[in-house]
Amino acid sequence: MRPFDYQRPDGLDHASLLDRDGATLIAGGTNLLDLMKLQVETPETLVDINRIGLDKIEPTGEGGIRIGALVSNSTCAADPRIRADWPLLSRAILAGASGQLRNKATTGGNLCQRTRCYYFMNIDMPCNKREPGTGCSALNGRNRIHAVLGANENCIATYPGDMAVAMYALDATVEIAGPDKASRSVRVRDFHRLPGERPELDNVLEAGEVITGVTLPAPVGGTQLYRKVRERSSYAFALVSIAAALRMEEGAISRASLAFGSMAHKPWHDLRIDAALTGAKPSDALFDHVADLLLEDAEGYGENDFKIPLARRTVKAVLREATGAST
Amino acid sequence: MSKSITLDQPDERNLLDRMAQGTIGKPRNRLEGPDKVSGVATYAAEFPASNAANGVLVTATISKGEVVSIDEGSVMDMPGVLAVISDQRMIARPAQGGAGEAPVQQVRQVDYWGQPVAVVVAESFEQARDAARRLKITYNADDAGELVLNPEDAKVWEEAPDTETVQQGALPQAMAEAAHAIDATYTTEGHNSAPMEPHAALAEWDGTKLTVHASLQMLNYNIDELADSLGLDAENVHLLSPYVGGGFGSKLGISPDVAAASVAAMQLGRPVRVVLSRQQVFHSVIRRTETTQRLRLAADSDGRLQGFGHEAKVTNLPEEEFAEPVTQASAFLYPGQDRVLKVEMARIHRMTAGSVRAPGEAVGMQALEAAMDELAEKSGIGPVELRLRNIPERHPSDDIPYSSRRLAECLKAGAEAFGWDDDDRRPAQRREGEWWIGTGMATAARIHNIAKAEASVTLMEDGTAVVATDMTDIGTGTYTVLGQIAGEMLGLDPADVLVRLGDSNLATGPGSGGSWGASSSGSAVQIACEAIREELCDMLGCKDEDLTLKDGFAIHSNRRQSLPELLNGRNIEKLGKLEPGDTEDDFSQASYGAFFTEVAVNAHTGETRVRRMSGAFGIGRVLNEKTAKSQCMGGMVWCIGSALTESMMFDRRDGHLVNHDLAEYHVPVNRDVPHLNVIMVEERDPAASPLQAKGVGELGICGGAGAICNAIYNACGVRLRSFPMTPDKLIAELPDI
Ligand SMILES: Cc1cc2nc3c(=O)[nH]c(=O)nc-3n(C[C@H](O)[C@H](O)[C@H](O)COP(=O)(O)OP(=O)(O)OC[C@H]3O[C@@H](n4cnc5c(N)ncnc54)[C@H](O)[C@@H]3O)c2cc1C
Ligand code: SF4
């Protein structure tokens, strides 16, 4: 860990100190502090945002709900409104990390958590995400947990989290305040990025911007499943995860929204999949078609090749369960 | 005043059963438990030391080569930095268990990625850690392309130094003629001990004497290892390890922190603390080797083994003597006159391979017991029945008898408790929703050893007792069990026995390793107590058979006298000594058991969950039912890890470990562990130790991963021969859905 300055403002205004070079926000610290100890992150100034408020869960005018950026993952998952109307989110959060971590982790911090790529977290290894231009060690290295969708040779890291996958399926919106106090909203589906030519950028936040909250649109009802595949049954990141919100009417799927975790540099959402499901009658042929759409451009890098058949099997399992087809 | 016993003959006296206190074997809670959970127990790094400086190790970022220069100037100006030390008295590798001498010390000669090359000392830990990362080191690295970094690239395989090769009869012919033959190759990945407490040392030097608080398992050897490393006389080194937060083999020998803290304290003339980071625990201490194991089983039509082959390949660094003794239990567990046992080793540049809990059997038994399941299926004989038919009369190579061996009882008791069906073993018969359900079993076996041990026991004038030895308690329950033994022998409530451990100034114990701790140090305590009893008998003018000690009273010939009254202001201090003797060679000695488990395998995702697991174990006398069962449970948890998740993942290009923390090296978590049902099958083993107790600390990990492998096959019909059995391997074999 490098020495750093520490500030703890009492309101959002001060947090816009952030536009000073080298300042980094700290919320729960569960990701950032680990990375600081490893010297992957070396901020000169930490701006602790735990006292700026933004820790409420409140209804929106449109029947949705707004989750403040500093609401802890435990609080969010346990909120009776979330559990009743957006159970997918609650389930996804509870599938992640451990009770202790979720008590500290926050909504904003969770969205911004960094990849678990082994090489990203080891400063003795080249890594384009950590040090652009040095190369990607994972490409020809150990890449069991890496991306099979949307990656390129610049970076094959995944976004590893669970909460955001549910938010993708629920089509949430991220609210962001800028240094000039202007605020903007970004659909969560547009919040994270693919590596492209700038693998160092995980998401679209600009210097000085702060996430203030996440808004979920009105409840969609139906069956909501979060399926997380992993060899260890808790306290492990997903090999593949799927968030599904799906409604059946008269034997057909009347509404569907699926998102996929640990497959790409961002949670994966493909409108074509939702469209193919909507209005269709559940069948293995349909589910295979969905898997084809998901995986048509999938590419493994050796050790992670298995994620492609695993995702196919898992999406079929999830769709069978969600539509009540037999397992 | 001392009393010594050399175990040249079985000790049939069975003293403990003759005693009257009734505490031995009872499930007493661990004495130090409350201190540990409330944070009062002081671990190595937590000892208060005024003016202590903090050292952080700097480790190599090349796989092999030399340190050309260390640019101290790059950090000496940083605030708080006191010294950059790269000294030939430091150690480049940990000492192997029982080495008793310095390990490889040339820290500037790099042999593996992660090798300690220097230590940076600063006022605060944070300053030292920052400086350690910034220290500029120039290496002259060997071309990684020329190095052997991976077992699959090794061309030279040498016979393992310590494991006896057995070549008996003609196995190929036995295989050809067998009614049922299995020839299968299994692989296991490297394992890390991953103790909760990282390796840590706090060293103080007064100009002549060095005092080190460290987290170590075997002070009796560690003192010589450290003295030899530093060029000091052992008399001038004092080691303290009263509490050890888990070791599992990784703290058998001194680790790099111990030497680095010592050298720094000697150089700076002030106390220095060095704590390994979690990553360094993974990178700079030990690993269990990965293995490739070929099993050949040749059985007659009744399933009786006529031929038996177990050949293993393991790895270690150049110059290391240790080679995982993979075939250790195979030497005695099953019959087969035509016999091949062999371990071969290749030298590769990954961190030191050493003893991780149950070296040998932990990985050898899981492969063997999976292969036995293949034989059961092929021969159509039930897995339990097959094992019952293959319990040899005498050791198959050495032609010596077994000491106590309640394997058959364990198999039967375990099967009954579990509700095992030995007859219908057809795979893929039971389905619950997405999950295939199946059962599997395996035998457990682990050699029994004792080691030379001394302990002093003092019966105090006030009628309490003090037990003292440099033996350690690594979380296993030594404090508690030694108190129970002394309590039983002297007729005292164990609460009245103070047990002092983990101080090298005390009587030399055996150290905690190889499951010999309790039976060896416990025997030394028993022997010291015998000597005390003899003296009491002299005082009372009676024979030992006529003396009853109970609840603080001495009773004989209808007279009952309190101990303080009898002692009349005197303390009686005795030293008990145990020496291993001829029984070691005259008997094949081991602890045995059986595992039974039920698993669920997800037909879609290949995830496996263990739903229940039973183990029945025969370990000689049970000294404390609770601590013994806890050891077995802990072992079974390790079986789950070994079967399903644990694997050290090395980068093939430079031999560095990529999953070097507990987030990515997956030991089982609570949710992976179902109810574990442990059954202790009571026995007495007079050849094993004067206590008639055998080892228990490692038995629970020896074979259970094989039971899980067999249960996976029974559940879904996929026979995996590669551990850990992760979803990727299963979905490759499972039918499409
Ligand atoms: C061992 C382990 C296992 C884990 N397992 C899982 C798992 O299975 N699934 C899962 O989803 N997660 C898992 N996690 C990750 C965990 O969810 C994240 O660490 C946590 O959500 C981060 O939240 P935080 O508030 O602690 O963020 P911090 O560590 O405080 O911050 C993380 C990043 O977000 C930025 N940030 C924080 N708040 C804001 C804001 N309001 N606006 C802009 N930027 C902000 C910070 O600057 C920093 O870059 C695991 C973590 C660990 C350590
Ligand atoms: S995958 Fe991305 S994060 Fe990992 S080493 Fe490559 S560039 Fe770095």
PDB file of N, CA and C in Angstrom, chain B residues 306-345:
ATOM      1  N   GLN B 306      -4.514 -60.327  -6.684  1.00  0.00           N
ATOM      2  CA  GLN B 306      -3.315 -61.149  -6.879  1.00  0.00           C
ATOM      3  C   GLN B 306      -2.148 -60.261  -7.304  1.00  0.00           C
ATOM      4  N   GLY B 307      -2.483 -59.222  -7.997  1.00  0.00           N
ATOM      5  CA  GLY B 307      -1.450 -58.290  -8.441  1.00  0.00           C
ATOM      6  C   GLY B 307      -1.866 -56.877  -8.060  1.00  0.00           C
ATOM      7  N   PHE B 308      -0.857 -56.072  -7.731  1.00  0.00           N
ATOM      8  CA  PHE B 308      -1.159 -54.726  -7.260  1.00  0.00           C
ATOM      9  C   PHE B 308      -0.049 -53.777  -7.707  1.00  0.00           C
ATOM     10  N   GLY B 309      -0.415 -52.740  -8.402  1.00  0.00           N
ATOM     11  CA  GLY B 309       0.597 -51.772  -8.822  1.00  0.00           C
ATOM     12  C   GLY B 309       0.150 -50.353  -8.532  1.00  0.00           C
ATOM     13  N   HIS B 310       1.047 -49.578  -7.980  1.00  0.00           N
ATOM     14  CA  HIS B 310       0.763 -48.157  -7.738  1.00  0.00           C
ATOM     15  C   HIS B 310       2.057 -47.401  -8.027  1.00  0.00           C
ATOM     16  N   GLU B 311       2.051 -46.664  -9.132  1.00  0.00           N
ATOM     17  CA  GLU B 311       3.252 -45.916  -9.519  1.00  0.00           C
ATOM     18  C   GLU B 311       2.874 -44.447  -9.645  1.00  0.00           C
ATOM     19  N   ALA B 312       3.680 -43.623  -9.037  1.00  0.00           N
ATOM     20  CA  ALA B 312       3.318 -42.205  -8.994  1.00  0.00           C
ATOM     21  C   ALA B 312       4.458 -41.336  -9.477  1.00  0.00           C
ATOM     22  N   LYS B 313       4.068 -40.214 -10.039  1.00  0.00           N
ATOM     23  CA  LYS B 313       5.042 -39.206 -10.441  1.00  0.00           C
ATOM     24  C   LYS B 313       4.759 -37.931  -9.658  1.00  0.00           C
ATOM     25  N   VAL B 314       5.827 -37.383  -9.087  1.00  0.00           N
ATOM     26  CA  VAL B 314       5.695 -36.174  -8.279  1.00  0.00           C
ATOM     27  C   VAL B 314       6.833 -35.220  -8.651  1.00  0.00           C
ATOM     28  N   THR B 315       6.793 -34.007  -8.102  1.00  0.00           N
ATOM     29  CA  THR B 315       7.867 -33.060  -8.434  1.00  0.00           C
ATOM     30  C   THR B 315       8.354 -32.327  -7.190  1.00  0.00           C
ATOM     31  N   ASN B 316       9.528 -31.768  -7.336  1.00  0.00           N
ATOM     32  CA  ASN B 316      10.059 -30.859  -6.323  1.00  0.00           C
ATOM     33  C   ASN B 316      11.167 -30.022  -6.957  1.00  0.00           C
ATOM     34  N   LEU B 317      11.645 -29.064  -6.194  1.00  0.00           N
ATOM     35  CA  LEU B 317      12.763 -28.234  -6.652  1.00  0.00           C
ATOM     36  C   LEU B 317      14.059 -29.042  -6.633  1.00  0.00           C
ATOM     37  N   PRO B 318      15.035 -28.645  -7.430  1.00  0.00           N
ATOM     38  CA  PRO B 318      16.355 -29.254  -7.309  1.00  0.00           C
ATOM     39  C   PRO B 318      16.832 -29.163  -5.864  1.00  0.00           C
ATOM     40  N   GLU B 319      17.571 -30.143  -5.455  1.00  0.00           N
ATOM     41  CA  GLU B 319      18.217 -30.216  -4.138  1.00  0.00           C
ATOM     42  C   GLU B 319      17.294 -30.635  -3.008  1.00  0.00           C
ATOM     43  N   GLU B 320      15.973 -30.638  -3.214  1.00  0.00           N
ATOM     44  CA  GLU B 320      15.095 -31.050  -2.118  1.00  0.00           C
ATOM     45  C   GLU B 320      15.054 -32.570  -2.050  1.00  0.00           C
ATOM     46  N   GLU B 321      15.073 -33.076  -0.811  1.00  0.00           N
ATOM     47  CA  GLU B 321      15.024 -34.526  -0.602  1.00  0.00           C
ATOM     48  C   GLU B 321      13.595 -35.035  -0.589  1.00  0.00           C
ATOM     49  N   PHE B 322      12.688 -34.169  -0.221  1.00  0.00           N
ATOM     50  CA  PHE B 322      11.316 -34.652  -0.010  1.00  0.00           C
ATOM     51  C   PHE B 322      10.624 -35.007  -1.317  1.00  0.00           C
ATOM     52  N   ALA B 323      10.012 -36.183  -1.334  1.00  0.00           N
ATOM     53  CA  ALA B 323       9.148 -36.556  -2.452  1.00  0.00           C
ATOM     54  C   ALA B 323       7.873 -37.125  -1.857  1.00  0.00           C
ATOM     55  N   GLU B 324       6.741 -36.581  -2.226  1.00  0.00           N
ATOM     56  CA  GLU B 324       5.454 -37.029  -1.677  1.00  0.00           C
ATOM     57  C   GLU B 324       5.389 -38.558  -1.727  1.00  0.00           C
ATOM     58  N   PRO B 325       5.271 -39.222  -0.564  1.00  0.00           N
ATOM     59  CA  PRO B 325       5.288 -40.700  -0.550  1.00  0.00           C
ATOM     60  C   PRO B 325       3.924 -41.284  -0.915  1.00  0.00           C
ATOM     61  N   VAL B 326       3.562 -41.104  -2.159  1.00  0.00           N
ATOM     62  CA  VAL B 326       2.197 -41.382  -2.619  1.00  0.00           C
ATOM     63  C   VAL B 326       1.746 -42.819  -2.334  1.00  0.00           C
ATOM     64  N   THR B 327       2.693 -43.749  -2.367  1.00  0.00           N
ATOM     65  CA  THR B 327       2.306 -45.167  -2.250  1.00  0.00           C
ATOM     66  C   THR B 327       2.376 -45.680  -0.812  1.00  0.00           C
ATOM     67  N   GLN B 328       2.515 -44.763   0.126  1.00  0.00           N
ATOM     68  CA  GLN B 328       2.764 -45.166   1.517  1.00  0.00           C
ATOM     69  C   GLN B 328       1.747 -46.180   2.041  1.00  0.00           C
ATOM     70  N   ALA B 329       0.461 -45.921   1.851  1.00  0.00           N
ATOM     71  CA  ALA B 329      -0.536 -46.873   2.357  1.00  0.00           C
ATOM     72  C   ALA B 329      -0.674 -48.072   1.430  1.00  0.00           C
ATOM     73  N   SER B 330      -0.363 -47.870   0.154  1.00  0.00           N
ATOM     74  CA  SER B 330      -0.473 -48.987  -0.789  1.00  0.00           C
ATOM     75  C   SER B 330       0.478 -50.116  -0.406  1.00  0.00           C
ATOM     76  N   ALA B 331       1.526 -49.780   0.323  1.00  0.00           N
ATOM     77  CA  ALA B 331       2.505 -50.793   0.703  1.00  0.00           C
ATOM     78  C   ALA B 331       1.899 -51.848   1.621  1.00  0.00           C
ATOM     79  N   PHE B 332       0.871 -51.464   2.402  1.00  0.00           N
ATOM     80  CA  PHE B 332       0.384 -52.425   3.398  1.00  0.00           C
ATOM     81  C   PHE B 332      -1.118 -52.690   3.351  1.00  0.00           C
ATOM     82  N   LEU B 333      -1.853 -51.849   2.617  1.00  0.00           N
ATOM     83  CA  LEU B 333      -3.319 -51.934   2.744  1.00  0.00           C
ATOM     84  C   LEU B 333      -3.909 -53.157   2.071  1.00  0.00           C
ATOM     85  N   TYR B 334      -3.465 -53.449   0.847  1.00  0.00           N
ATOM     86  CA  TYR B 334      -4.089 -54.516   0.072  1.00  0.00           C
ATOM     87  C   TYR B 334      -3.080 -55.602  -0.270  1.00  0.00           C
ATOM     88  N   PRO B 335      -3.590 -56.833  -0.487  1.00  0.00           N
ATOM     89  CA  PRO B 335      -2.701 -57.932  -0.840  1.00  0.00           C
ATOM     90  C   PRO B 335      -2.317 -57.863  -2.319  1.00  0.00           C
ATOM     91  N   GLY B 336      -1.697 -58.932  -2.784  1.00  0.00           N
ATOM     92  CA  GLY B 336      -1.238 -58.994  -4.174  1.00  0.00           C
ATOM     93  C   GLY B 336       0.237 -59.356  -4.164  1.00  0.00           C
ATOM     94  N   GLN B 337       0.530 -60.596  -4.504  1.00  0.00           N
ATOM     95  CA  GLN B 337       1.929 -61.029  -4.461  1.00  0.00           C
ATOM     96  C   GLN B 337       2.746 -60.401  -5.582  1.00  0.00           C
ATOM     97  N   ASP B 338       2.090 -60.249  -6.730  1.00  0.00           N
ATOM     98  CA  ASP B 338       2.795 -59.583  -7.837  1.00  0.00           C
ATOM     99  C   ASP B 338       2.595 -58.090  -7.637  1.00  0.00           C
ATOM    100  N   ARG B 339       3.677 -57.420  -7.380  1.00  0.00           N
ATOM    101  CA  ARG B 339       3.524 -56.096  -6.782  1.00  0.00           C
ATOM    102  C   ARG B 339       4.535 -55.104  -7.317  1.00  0.00           C
ATOM    103  N   VAL B 340       4.069 -53.958  -7.683  1.00  0.00           N
ATOM    104  CA  VAL B 340       4.971 -52.872  -8.077  1.00  0.00           C
ATOM    105  C   VAL B 340       4.537 -51.601  -7.353  1.00  0.00           C
ATOM    106  N   LEU B 341       5.454 -51.024  -6.609  1.00  0.00           N
ATOM    107  CA  LEU B 341       5.192 -49.724  -5.980  1.00  0.00           C
ATOM    108  C   LEU B 341       6.370 -48.825  -6.298  1.00  0.00           C
ATOM    109  N   LYS B 342       6.067 -47.660  -6.757  1.00  0.00           N
ATOM    110  CA  LYS B 342       7.166 -46.806  -7.177  1.00  0.00           C
ATOM    111  C   LYS B 342       6.750 -45.338  -7.152  1.00  0.00           C
ATOM    112  N   VAL B 343       7.634 -44.488  -6.696  1.00  0.00           N
ATOM    113  CA  VAL B 343       7.419 -43.042  -6.809  1.00  0.00           C
ATOM    114  C   VAL B 343       8.620 -42.452  -7.539  1.00  0.00           C
ATOM    115  N   GLU B 344       8.334 -41.700  -8.557  1.00  0.00           N
ATOM    116  CA  GLU B 344       9.401 -41.031  -9.300  1.00  0.00           C
ATOM    117  C   GLU B 344       9.215 -39.526  -9.194  1.00  0.00           C
ATOM    118  N   MET B 345      10.346 -38.856  -9.223  1.00  0.00           N
ATOM    119  CA  MET B 345      10.285 -37.404  -9.031  1.00  0.00           C
ATOM    120  C   MET B 345      11.043 -36.673 -10.141  1.00  0.00           C
TER     121      MET B 345
END
